[in-house]
PDB file of C-alpha atoms and ligand atoms in Angstrom:
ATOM      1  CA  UNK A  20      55.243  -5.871  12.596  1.00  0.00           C
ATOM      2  CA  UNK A  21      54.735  -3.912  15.903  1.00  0.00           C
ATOM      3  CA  UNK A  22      50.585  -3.751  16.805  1.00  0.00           C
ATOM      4  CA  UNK A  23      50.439  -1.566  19.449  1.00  0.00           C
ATOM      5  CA  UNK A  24      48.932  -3.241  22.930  1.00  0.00           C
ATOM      6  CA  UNK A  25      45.613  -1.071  22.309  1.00  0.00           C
ATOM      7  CA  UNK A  26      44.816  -1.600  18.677  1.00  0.00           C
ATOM      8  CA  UNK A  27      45.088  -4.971  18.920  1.00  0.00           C
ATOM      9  CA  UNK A  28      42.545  -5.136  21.709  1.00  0.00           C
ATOM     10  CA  UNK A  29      40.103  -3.306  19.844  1.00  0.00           C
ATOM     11  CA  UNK A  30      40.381  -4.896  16.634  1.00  0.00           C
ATOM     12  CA  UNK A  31      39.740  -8.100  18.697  1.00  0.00           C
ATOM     13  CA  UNK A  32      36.769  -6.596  20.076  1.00  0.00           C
ATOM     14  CA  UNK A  33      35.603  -5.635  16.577  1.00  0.00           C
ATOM     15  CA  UNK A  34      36.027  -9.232  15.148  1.00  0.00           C
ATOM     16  CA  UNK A  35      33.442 -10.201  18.371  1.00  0.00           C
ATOM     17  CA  UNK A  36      31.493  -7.994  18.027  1.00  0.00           C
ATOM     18  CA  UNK A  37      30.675  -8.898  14.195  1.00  0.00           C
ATOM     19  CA  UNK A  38      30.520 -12.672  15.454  1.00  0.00           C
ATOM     20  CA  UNK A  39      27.859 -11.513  17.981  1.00  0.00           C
ATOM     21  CA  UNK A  40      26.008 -10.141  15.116  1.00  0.00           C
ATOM     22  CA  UNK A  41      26.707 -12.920  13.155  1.00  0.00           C
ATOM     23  CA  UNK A  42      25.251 -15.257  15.439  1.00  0.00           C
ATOM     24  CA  UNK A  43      22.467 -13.163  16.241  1.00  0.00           C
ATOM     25  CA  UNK A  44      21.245 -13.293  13.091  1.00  0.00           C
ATOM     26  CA  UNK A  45      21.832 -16.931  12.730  1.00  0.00           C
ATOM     27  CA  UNK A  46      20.034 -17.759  15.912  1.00  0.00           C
ATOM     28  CA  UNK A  47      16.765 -15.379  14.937  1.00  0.00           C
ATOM     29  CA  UNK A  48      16.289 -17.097  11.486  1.00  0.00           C
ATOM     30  CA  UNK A  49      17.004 -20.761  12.761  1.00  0.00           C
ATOM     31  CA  UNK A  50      16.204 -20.491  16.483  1.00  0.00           C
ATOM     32  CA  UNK A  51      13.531 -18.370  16.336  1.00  0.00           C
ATOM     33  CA  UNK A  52      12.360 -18.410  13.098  1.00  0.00           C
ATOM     34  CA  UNK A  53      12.350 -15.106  12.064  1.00  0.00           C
ATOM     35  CA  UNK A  54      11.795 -14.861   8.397  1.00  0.00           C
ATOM     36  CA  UNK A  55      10.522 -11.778   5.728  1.00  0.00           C
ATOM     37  CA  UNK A  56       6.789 -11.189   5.182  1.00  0.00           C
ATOM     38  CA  UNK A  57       6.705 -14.357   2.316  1.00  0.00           C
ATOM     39  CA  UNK A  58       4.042 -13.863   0.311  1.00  0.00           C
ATOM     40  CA  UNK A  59       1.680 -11.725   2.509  1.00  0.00           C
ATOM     41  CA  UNK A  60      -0.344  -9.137  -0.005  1.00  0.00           C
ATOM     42  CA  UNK A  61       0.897 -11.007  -2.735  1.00  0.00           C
ATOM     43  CA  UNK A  62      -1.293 -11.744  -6.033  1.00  0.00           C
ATOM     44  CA  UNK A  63      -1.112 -13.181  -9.626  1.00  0.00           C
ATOM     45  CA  UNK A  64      -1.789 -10.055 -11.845  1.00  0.00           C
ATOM     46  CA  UNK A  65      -2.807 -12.371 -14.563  1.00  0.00           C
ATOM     47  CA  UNK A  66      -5.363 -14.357 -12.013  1.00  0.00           C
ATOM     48  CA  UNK A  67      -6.860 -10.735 -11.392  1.00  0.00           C
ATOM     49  CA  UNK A  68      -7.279  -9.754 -14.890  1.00  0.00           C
ATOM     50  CA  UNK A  69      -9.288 -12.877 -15.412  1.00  0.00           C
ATOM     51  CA  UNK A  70     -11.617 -11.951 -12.731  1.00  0.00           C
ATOM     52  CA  UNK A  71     -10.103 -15.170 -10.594  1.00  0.00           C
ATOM     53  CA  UNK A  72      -8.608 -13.769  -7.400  1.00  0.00           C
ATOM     54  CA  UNK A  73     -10.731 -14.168  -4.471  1.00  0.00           C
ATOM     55  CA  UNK A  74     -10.245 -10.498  -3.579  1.00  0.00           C
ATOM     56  CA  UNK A  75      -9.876  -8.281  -6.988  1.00  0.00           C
ATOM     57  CA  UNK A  76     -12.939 -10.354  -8.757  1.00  0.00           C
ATOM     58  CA  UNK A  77     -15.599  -8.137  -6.912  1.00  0.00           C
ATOM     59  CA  UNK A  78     -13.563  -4.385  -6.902  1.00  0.00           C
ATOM     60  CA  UNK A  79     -16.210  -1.636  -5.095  1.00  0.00           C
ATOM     61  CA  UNK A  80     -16.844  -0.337  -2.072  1.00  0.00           C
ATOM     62  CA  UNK A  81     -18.344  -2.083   0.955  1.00  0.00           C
ATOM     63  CA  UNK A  82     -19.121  -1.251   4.210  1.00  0.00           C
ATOM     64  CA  UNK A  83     -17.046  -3.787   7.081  1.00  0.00           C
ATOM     65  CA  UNK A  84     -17.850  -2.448  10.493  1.00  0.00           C
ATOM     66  CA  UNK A  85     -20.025   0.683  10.515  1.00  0.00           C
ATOM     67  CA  UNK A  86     -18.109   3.759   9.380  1.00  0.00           C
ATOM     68  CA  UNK A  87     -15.100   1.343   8.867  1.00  0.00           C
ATOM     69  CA  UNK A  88     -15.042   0.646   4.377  1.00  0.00           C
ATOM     70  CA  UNK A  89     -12.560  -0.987   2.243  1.00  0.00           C
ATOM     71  CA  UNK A  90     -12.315  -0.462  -1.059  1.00  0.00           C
ATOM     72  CA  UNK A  91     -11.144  -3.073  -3.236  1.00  0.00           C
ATOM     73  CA  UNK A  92      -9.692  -1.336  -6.654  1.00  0.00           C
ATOM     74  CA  UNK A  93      -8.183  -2.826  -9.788  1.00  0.00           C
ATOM     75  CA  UNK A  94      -5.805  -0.570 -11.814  1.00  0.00           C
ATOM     76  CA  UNK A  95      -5.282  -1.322 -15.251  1.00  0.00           C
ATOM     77  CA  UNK A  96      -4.365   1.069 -18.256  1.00  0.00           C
ATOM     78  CA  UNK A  97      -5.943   3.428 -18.169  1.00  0.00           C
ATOM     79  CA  UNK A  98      -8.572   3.033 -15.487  1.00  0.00           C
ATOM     80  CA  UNK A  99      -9.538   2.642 -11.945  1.00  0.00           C
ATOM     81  CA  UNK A 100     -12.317   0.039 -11.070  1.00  0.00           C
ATOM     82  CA  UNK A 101     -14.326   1.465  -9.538  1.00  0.00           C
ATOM     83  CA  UNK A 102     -13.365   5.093 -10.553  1.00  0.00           C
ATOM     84  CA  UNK A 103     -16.037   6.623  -8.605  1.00  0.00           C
ATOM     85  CA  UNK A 104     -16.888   6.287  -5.028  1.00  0.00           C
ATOM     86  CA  UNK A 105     -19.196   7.640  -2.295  1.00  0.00           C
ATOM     87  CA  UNK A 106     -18.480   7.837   1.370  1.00  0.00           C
ATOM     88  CA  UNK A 107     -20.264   9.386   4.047  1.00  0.00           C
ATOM     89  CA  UNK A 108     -18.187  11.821   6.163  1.00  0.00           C
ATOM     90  CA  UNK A 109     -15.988  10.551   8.944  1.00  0.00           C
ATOM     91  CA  UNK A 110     -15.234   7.203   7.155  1.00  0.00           C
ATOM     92  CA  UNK A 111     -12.226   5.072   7.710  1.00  0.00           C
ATOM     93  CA  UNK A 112     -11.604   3.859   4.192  1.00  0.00           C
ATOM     94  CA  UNK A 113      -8.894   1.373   3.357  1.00  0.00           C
ATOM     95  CA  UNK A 114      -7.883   1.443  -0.251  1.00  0.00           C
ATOM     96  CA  UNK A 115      -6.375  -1.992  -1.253  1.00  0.00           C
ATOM     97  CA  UNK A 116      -5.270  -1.566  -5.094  1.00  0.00           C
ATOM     98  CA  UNK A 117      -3.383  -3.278  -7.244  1.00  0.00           C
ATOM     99  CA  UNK A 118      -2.729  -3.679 -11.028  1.00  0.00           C
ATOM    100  CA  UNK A 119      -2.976  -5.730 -13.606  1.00  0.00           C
ATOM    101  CA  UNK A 120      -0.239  -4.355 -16.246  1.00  0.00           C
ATOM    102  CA  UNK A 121       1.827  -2.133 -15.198  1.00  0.00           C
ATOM    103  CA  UNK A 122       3.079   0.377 -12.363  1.00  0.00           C
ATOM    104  CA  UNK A 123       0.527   2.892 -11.894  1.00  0.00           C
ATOM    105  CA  UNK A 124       0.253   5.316  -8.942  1.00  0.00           C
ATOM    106  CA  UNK A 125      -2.830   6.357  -6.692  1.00  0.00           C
ATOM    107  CA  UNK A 126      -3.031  10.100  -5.277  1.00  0.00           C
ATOM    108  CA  UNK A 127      -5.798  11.768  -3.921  1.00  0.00           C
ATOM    109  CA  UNK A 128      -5.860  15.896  -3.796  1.00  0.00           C
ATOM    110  CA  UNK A 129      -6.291  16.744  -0.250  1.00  0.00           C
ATOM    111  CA  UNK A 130      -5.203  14.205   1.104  1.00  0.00           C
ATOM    112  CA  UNK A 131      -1.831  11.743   2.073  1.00  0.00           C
ATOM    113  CA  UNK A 132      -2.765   8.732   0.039  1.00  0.00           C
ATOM    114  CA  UNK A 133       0.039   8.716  -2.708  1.00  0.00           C
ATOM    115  CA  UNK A 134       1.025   5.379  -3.305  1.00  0.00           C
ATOM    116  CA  UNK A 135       2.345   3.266  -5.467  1.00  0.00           C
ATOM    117  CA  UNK A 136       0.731   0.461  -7.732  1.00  0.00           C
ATOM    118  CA  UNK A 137       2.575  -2.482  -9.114  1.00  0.00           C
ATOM    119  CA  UNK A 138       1.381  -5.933 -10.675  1.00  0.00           C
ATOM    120  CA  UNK A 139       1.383  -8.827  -8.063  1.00  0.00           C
ATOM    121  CA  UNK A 140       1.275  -6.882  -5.089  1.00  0.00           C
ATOM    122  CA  UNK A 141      -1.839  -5.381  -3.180  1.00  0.00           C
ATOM    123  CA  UNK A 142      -0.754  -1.686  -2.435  1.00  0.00           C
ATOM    124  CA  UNK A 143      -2.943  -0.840   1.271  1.00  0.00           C
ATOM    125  CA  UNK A 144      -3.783   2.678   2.640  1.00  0.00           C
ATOM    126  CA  UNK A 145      -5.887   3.961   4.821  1.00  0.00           C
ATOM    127  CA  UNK A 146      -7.766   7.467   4.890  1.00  0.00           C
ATOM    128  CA  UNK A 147     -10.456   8.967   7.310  1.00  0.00           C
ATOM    129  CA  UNK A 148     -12.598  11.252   5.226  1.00  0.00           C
ATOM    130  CA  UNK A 149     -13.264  14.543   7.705  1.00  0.00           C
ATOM    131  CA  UNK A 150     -14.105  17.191   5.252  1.00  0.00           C
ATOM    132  CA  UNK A 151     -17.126  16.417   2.762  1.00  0.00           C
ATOM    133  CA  UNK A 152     -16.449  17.209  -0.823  1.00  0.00           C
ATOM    134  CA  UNK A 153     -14.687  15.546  -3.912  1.00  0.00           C
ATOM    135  CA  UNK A 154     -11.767  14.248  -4.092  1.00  0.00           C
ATOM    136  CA  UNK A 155     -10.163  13.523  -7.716  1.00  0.00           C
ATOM    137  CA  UNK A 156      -7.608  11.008  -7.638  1.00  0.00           C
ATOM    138  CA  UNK A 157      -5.035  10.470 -10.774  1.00  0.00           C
ATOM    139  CA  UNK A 158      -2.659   8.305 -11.563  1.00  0.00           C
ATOM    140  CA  UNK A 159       1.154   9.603 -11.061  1.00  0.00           C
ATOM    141  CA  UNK A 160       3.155   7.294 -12.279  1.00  0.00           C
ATOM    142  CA  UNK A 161       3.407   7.254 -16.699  1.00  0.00           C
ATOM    143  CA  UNK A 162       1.843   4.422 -17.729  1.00  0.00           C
ATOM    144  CA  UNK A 163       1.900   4.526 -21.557  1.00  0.00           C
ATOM    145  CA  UNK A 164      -0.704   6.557 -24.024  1.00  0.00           C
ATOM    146  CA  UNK A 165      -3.758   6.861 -22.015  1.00  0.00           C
ATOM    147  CA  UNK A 166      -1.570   7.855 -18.608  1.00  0.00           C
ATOM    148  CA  UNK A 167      -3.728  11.528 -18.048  1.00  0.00           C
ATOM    149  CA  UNK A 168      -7.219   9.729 -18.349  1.00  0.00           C
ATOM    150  CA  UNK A 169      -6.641   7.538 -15.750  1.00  0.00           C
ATOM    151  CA  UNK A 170      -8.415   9.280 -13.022  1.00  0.00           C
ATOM    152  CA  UNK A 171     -11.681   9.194 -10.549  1.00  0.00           C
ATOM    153  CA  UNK A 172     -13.023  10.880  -7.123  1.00  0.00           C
ATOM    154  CA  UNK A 173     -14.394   9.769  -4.116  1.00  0.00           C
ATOM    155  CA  UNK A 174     -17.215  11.886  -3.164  1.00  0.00           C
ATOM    156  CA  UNK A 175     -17.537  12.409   0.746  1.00  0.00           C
ATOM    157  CA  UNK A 176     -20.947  13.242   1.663  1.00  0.00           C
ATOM    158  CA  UNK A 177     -23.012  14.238   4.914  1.00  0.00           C
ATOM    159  CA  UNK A 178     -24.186  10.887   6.394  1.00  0.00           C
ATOM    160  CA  UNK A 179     -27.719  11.436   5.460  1.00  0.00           C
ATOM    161  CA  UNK A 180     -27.338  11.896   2.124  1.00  0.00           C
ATOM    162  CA  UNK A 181     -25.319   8.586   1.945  1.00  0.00           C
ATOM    163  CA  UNK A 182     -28.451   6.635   3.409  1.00  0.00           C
ATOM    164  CA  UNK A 183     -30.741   8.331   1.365  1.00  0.00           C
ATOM    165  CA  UNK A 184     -28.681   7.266  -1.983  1.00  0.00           C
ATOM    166  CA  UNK A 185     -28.190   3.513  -0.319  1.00  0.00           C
ATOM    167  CA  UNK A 186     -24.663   3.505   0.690  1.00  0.00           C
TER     168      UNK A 186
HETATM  169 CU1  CUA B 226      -1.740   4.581 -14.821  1.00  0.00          CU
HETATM  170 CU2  CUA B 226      -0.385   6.499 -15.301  1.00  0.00          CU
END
């Protein structure tokens, strides 16, 4: 069989080319030491249910650097904990969820936070509040019987009116 003078060049270019690949890839994970995530923002859904996991055993709302929060949420069917929370205007909340069952979602109207819940993994997003008012969130994703209870709001409030009611 005739391979023209050309092809053959370039299918021997391919075949290094892949091999460069190949090795680059072998020399990041065993040179380097490149390697997925692990088990970053992993956690035992049955650990949280029993109120054990360092993190979920204490879900609210708390204050980490002024006008920075984090709210720690469990999601189980068919509730949020907590369901109801109060920010002052302007804050940077981080939302880290996760659940304890089953997939659930987490959307808030007005905003981008639509995410995803899912037992064993902490689901992270961040929000800055700029317009005071209430915002109901819902879960999105069916979750059996109880699915279109499973709701709650933050309430973002003027700043002074947060320190008045002690948050
Ligand atoms: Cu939880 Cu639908």
């Amino acid at each position: 069989m005739h391979v023209h003078e050309y092809e053959s060049r370039f299918v021997t270019l391919s075949i290094g080319v892949l091999l460069l690949f190949a090795f680059a890839v072998a020399l990041s994970v065993f040179g380097l030491g490149v390697t997925l995530p692990g088990n970053v923002d992993q956690v035992n859904p049955e650990v949280v249910r029993m109120g054990l996991d360092p993190v979920f055993a204490n879900p609210g709302l708390r204050e980490i650097y002024p006008g920075e929060y984090e709210v720690v949420m469990v999601a189980q069917s068919f509730t949020f904990t907590p369901s109801e929370i109060t920010v002052p205007v302007n804050a940077h909340v981080t939302f880290l969820i996760t659940s304890t069952d089953v997939i659930h979602g987490f959307k808030a109207f007005d905003t981008n936070i639509n995410i995803m819940v899912i037992p064993g993994q902490v689901s992270r997003i961040d929000h800055i509040f700029t317009e005071p008012g209430v915002y109901p969130f819902y879960c999105h994703e069916y979750c059996g019987s109880g699915h279109h209870t499973m709701t709650g709001h933050v309430n973002v409030v003027e700043p002074v009116t947060a320190e008045a009611e002690g948050n």
